[in-house]
Short mmCIF file of N, CA and C in Angstrom, two decimals:
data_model
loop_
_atom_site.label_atom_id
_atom_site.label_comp_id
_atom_site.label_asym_id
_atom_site.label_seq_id
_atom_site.Cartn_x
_atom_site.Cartn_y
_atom_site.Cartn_z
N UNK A 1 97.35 123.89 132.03
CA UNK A 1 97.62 123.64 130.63
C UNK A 1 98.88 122.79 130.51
N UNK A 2 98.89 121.85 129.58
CA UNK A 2 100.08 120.93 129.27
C UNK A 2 100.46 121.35 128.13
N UNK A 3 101.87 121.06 128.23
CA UNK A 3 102.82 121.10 126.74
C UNK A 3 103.39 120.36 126.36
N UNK A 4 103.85 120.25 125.23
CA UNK A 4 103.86 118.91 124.19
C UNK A 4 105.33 119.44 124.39
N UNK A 5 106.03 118.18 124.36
CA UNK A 5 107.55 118.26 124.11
C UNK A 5 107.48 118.48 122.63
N UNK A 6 108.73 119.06 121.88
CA UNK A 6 108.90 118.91 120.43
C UNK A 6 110.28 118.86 120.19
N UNK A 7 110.69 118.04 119.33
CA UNK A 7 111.72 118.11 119.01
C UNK A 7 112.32 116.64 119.23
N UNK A 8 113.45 116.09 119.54
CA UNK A 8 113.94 115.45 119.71
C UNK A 8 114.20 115.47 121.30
N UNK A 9 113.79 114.49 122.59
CA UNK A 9 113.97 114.14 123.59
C UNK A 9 114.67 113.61 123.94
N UNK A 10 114.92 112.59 123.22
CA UNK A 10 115.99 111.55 123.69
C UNK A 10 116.20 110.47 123.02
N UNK A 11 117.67 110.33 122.44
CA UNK A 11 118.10 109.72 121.81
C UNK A 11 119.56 108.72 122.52
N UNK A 12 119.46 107.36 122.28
CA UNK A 12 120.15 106.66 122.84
C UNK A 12 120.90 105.71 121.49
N UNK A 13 122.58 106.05 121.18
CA UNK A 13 123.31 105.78 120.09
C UNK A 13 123.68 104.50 120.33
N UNK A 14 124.38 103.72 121.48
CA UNK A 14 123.81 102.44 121.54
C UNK A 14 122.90 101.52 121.03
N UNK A 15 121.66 101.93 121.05
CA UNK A 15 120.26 101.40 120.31
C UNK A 15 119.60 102.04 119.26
N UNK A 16 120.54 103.35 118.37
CA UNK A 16 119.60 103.61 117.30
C UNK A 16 120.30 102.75 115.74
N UNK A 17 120.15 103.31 114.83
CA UNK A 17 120.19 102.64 113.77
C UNK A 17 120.90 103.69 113.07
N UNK A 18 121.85 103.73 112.80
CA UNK A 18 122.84 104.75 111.82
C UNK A 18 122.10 105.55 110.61
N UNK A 19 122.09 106.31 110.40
CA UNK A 19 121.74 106.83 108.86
C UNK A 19 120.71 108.02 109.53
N UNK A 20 119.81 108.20 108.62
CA UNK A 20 118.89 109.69 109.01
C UNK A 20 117.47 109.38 109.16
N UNK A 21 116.54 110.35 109.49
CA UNK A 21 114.55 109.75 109.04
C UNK A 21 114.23 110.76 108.28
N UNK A 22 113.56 110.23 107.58
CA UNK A 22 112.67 111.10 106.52
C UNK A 22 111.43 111.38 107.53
N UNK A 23 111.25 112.53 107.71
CA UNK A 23 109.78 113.24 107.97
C UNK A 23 109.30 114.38 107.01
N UNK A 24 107.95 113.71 107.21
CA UNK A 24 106.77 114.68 106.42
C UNK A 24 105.61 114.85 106.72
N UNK A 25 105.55 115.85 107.76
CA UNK A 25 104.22 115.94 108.62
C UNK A 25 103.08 116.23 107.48
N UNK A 26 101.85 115.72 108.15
CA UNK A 26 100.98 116.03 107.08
C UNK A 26 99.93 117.16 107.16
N UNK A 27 100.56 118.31 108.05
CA UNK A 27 99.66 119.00 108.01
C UNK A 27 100.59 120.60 107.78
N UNK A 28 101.73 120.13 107.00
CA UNK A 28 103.00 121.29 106.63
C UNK A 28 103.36 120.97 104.93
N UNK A 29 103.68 122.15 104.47
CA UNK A 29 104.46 121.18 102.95
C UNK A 29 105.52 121.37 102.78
N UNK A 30 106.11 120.29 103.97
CA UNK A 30 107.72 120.45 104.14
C UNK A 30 107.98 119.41 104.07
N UNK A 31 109.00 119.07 103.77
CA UNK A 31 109.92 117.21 103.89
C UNK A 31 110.91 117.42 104.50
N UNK A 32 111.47 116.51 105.47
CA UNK A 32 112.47 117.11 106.00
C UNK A 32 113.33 116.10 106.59
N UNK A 33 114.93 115.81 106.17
CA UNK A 33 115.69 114.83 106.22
C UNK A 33 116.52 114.77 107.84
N UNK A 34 116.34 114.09 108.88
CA UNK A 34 116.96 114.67 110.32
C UNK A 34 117.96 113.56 110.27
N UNK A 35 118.84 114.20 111.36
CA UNK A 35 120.42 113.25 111.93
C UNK A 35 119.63 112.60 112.96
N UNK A 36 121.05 112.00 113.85
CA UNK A 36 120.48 111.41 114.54
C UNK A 36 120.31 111.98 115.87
N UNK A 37 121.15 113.59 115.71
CA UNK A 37 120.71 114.32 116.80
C UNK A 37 119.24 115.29 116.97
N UNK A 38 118.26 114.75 115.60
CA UNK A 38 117.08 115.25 115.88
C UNK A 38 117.06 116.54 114.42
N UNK A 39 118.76 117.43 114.47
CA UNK A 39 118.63 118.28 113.52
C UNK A 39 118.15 118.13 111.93
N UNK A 40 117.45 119.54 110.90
CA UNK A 40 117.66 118.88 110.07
C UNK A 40 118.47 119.05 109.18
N UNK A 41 119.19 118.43 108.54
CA UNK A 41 120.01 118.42 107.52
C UNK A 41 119.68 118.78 106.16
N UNK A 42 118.83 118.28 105.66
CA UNK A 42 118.00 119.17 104.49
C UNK A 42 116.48 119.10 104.24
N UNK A 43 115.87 120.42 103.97
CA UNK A 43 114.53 120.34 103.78
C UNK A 43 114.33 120.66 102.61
N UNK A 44 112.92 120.07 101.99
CA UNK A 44 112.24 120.34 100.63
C UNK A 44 110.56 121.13 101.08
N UNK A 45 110.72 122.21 100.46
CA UNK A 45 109.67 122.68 100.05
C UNK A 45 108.48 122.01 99.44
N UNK A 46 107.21 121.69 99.93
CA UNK A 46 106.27 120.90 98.85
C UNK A 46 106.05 121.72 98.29
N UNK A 47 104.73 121.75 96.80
CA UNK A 47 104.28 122.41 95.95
C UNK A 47 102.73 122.28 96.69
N UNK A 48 102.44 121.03 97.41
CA UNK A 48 100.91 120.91 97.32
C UNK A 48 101.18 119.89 98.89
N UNK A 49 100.22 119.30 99.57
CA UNK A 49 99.51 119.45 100.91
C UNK A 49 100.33 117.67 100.93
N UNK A 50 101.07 117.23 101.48
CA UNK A 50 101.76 115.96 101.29
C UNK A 50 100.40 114.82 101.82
N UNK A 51 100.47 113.67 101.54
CA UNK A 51 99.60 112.37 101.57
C UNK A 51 100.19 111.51 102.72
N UNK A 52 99.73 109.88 102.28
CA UNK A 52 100.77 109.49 103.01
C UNK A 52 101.92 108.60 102.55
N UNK A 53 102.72 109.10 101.99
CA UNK A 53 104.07 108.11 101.30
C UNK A 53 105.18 109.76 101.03
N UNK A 54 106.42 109.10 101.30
CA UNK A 54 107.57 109.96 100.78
C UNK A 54 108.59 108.79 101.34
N UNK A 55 109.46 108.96 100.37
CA UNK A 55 110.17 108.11 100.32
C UNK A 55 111.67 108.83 99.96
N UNK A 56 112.91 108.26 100.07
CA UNK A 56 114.10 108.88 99.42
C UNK A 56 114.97 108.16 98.77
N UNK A 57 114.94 108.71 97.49
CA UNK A 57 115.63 107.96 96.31
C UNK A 57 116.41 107.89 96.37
N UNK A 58 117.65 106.88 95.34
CA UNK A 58 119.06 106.73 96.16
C UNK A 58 120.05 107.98 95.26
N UNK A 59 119.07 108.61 94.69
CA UNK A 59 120.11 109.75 93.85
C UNK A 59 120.05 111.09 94.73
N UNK A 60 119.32 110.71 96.05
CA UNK A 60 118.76 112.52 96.55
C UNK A 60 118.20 112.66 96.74
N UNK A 61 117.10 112.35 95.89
CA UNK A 61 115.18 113.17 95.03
C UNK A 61 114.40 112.67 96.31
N UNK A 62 113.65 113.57 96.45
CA UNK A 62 112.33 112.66 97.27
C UNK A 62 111.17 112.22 96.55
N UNK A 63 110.76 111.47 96.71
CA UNK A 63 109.63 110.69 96.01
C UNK A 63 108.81 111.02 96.79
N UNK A 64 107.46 111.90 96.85
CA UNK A 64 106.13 111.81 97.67
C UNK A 64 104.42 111.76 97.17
N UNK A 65 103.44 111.53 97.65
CA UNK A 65 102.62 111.42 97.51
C UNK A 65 102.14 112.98 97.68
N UNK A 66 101.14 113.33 97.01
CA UNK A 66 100.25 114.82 97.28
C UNK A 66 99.19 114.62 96.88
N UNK A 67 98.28 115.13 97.81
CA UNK A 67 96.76 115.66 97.96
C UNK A 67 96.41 116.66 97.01
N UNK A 68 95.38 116.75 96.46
CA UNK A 68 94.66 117.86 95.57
C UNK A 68 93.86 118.30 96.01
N UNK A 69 93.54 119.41 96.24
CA UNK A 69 92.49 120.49 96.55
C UNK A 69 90.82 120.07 96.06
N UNK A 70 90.14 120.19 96.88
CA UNK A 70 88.97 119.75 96.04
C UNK A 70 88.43 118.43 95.61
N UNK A 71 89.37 117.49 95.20
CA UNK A 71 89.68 116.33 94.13
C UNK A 71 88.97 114.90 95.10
N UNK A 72 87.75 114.93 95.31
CA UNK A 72 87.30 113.94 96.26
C UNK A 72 86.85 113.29 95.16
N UNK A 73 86.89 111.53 95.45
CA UNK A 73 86.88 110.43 94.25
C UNK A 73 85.04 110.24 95.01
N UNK A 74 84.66 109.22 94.32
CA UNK A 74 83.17 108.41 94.29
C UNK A 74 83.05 107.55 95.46
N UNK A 75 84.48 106.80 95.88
CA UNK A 75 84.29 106.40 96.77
C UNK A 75 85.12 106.65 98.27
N UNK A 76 84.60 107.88 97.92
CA UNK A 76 85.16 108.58 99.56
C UNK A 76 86.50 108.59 99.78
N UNK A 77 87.40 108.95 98.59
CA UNK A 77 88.75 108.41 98.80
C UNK A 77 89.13 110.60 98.51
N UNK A 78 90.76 110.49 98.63
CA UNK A 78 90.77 111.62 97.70
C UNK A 78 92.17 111.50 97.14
N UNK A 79 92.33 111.98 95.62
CA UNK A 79 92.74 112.30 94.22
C UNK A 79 94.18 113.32 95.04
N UNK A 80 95.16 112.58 94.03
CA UNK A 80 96.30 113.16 94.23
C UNK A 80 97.61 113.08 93.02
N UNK A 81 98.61 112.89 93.52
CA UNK A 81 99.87 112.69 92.24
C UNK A 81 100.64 112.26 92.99
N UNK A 82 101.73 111.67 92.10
CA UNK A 82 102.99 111.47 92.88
C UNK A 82 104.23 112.59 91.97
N UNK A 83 105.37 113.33 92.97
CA UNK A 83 105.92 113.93 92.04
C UNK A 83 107.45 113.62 93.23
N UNK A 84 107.98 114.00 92.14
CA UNK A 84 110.02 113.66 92.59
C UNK A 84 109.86 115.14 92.91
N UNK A 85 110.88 115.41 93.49
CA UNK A 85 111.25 116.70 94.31
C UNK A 85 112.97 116.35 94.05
N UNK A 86 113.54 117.22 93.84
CA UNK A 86 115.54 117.43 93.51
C UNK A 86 115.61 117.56 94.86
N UNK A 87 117.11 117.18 94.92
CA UNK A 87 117.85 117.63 96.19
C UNK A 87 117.91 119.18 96.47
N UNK A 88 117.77 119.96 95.17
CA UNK A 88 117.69 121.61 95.81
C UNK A 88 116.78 121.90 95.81
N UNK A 89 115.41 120.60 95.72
CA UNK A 89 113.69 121.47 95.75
C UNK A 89 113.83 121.88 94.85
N UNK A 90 114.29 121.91 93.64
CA UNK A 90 113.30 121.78 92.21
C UNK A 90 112.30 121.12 91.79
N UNK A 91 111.12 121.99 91.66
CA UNK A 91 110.49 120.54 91.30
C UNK A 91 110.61 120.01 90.07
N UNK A 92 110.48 118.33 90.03
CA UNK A 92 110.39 117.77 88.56
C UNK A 92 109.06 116.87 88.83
N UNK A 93 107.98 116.68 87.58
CA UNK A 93 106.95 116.27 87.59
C UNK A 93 106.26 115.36 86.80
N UNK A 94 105.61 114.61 86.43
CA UNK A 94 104.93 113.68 85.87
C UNK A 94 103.71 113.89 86.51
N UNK A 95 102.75 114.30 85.75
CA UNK A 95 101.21 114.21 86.35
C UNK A 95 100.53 113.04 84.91
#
C-alpha cells in the first residue's frame, strides 16, 4: 500500500512568491488561507459544497462559487450561487 504525502513537503523561499494561497478543496466546505510554511492562518466555514472559483477580496471576505444540491441545469451543467463569506465566517449573501 502507498501513501500520499499531505501537507506541505517542501518549500524553497528563494523561489517562492511572498504573500499566502487560497485553498478550497472541493470535496470539504472549508476555505482555507496558508503561509508560506504550509500552515493555516485562517479558515472559513462553507454553508454549501464549494465549485470552482474562490477568490480573496481586498477587505478579507472570500468570494466563492457553491454547488446546489440537486440543481442539475438542461444542459448537463449544475446550478449554484456566488456568496461573500466575512473574515469571521459570517455569512453575507446575495442569491
Amino acid at each position: 500500500m502507498r501513501y500520499q504525502k499531505t501537507g506541505l513537503v517542501y518549500a524553497d523561499r528563494t523561489r517562492a512568491t511572498p504573500g499566502f494561497t487560497l485553498f478550497c478543496p472541493m470535496h470539504h466546505r472549508i476555505a482555507c488561507l496558508l503561509d508560506i510554511e504550509g500552515e493555516i492562518v485562517h479558515q472559513w466555514e462553507l454553508p454549501d459544497w464549494p465549485a470552482n472559483y474562490a477568490r480573496l477580496l481586498p477587505n478579507g471576505n472570500l468570494l466563492a462559487a457553491h454547488r446546489l444540491k440537486d440543481n442539475r441545469l438542461p444542459f448537463n451543467g449544475i446550478g449554484g450561487r456566488i456568496r461573500s463569506e466575512e473574515h469571521t465566517s459570517e455569512l453575507q449573501s446575495r442569491e
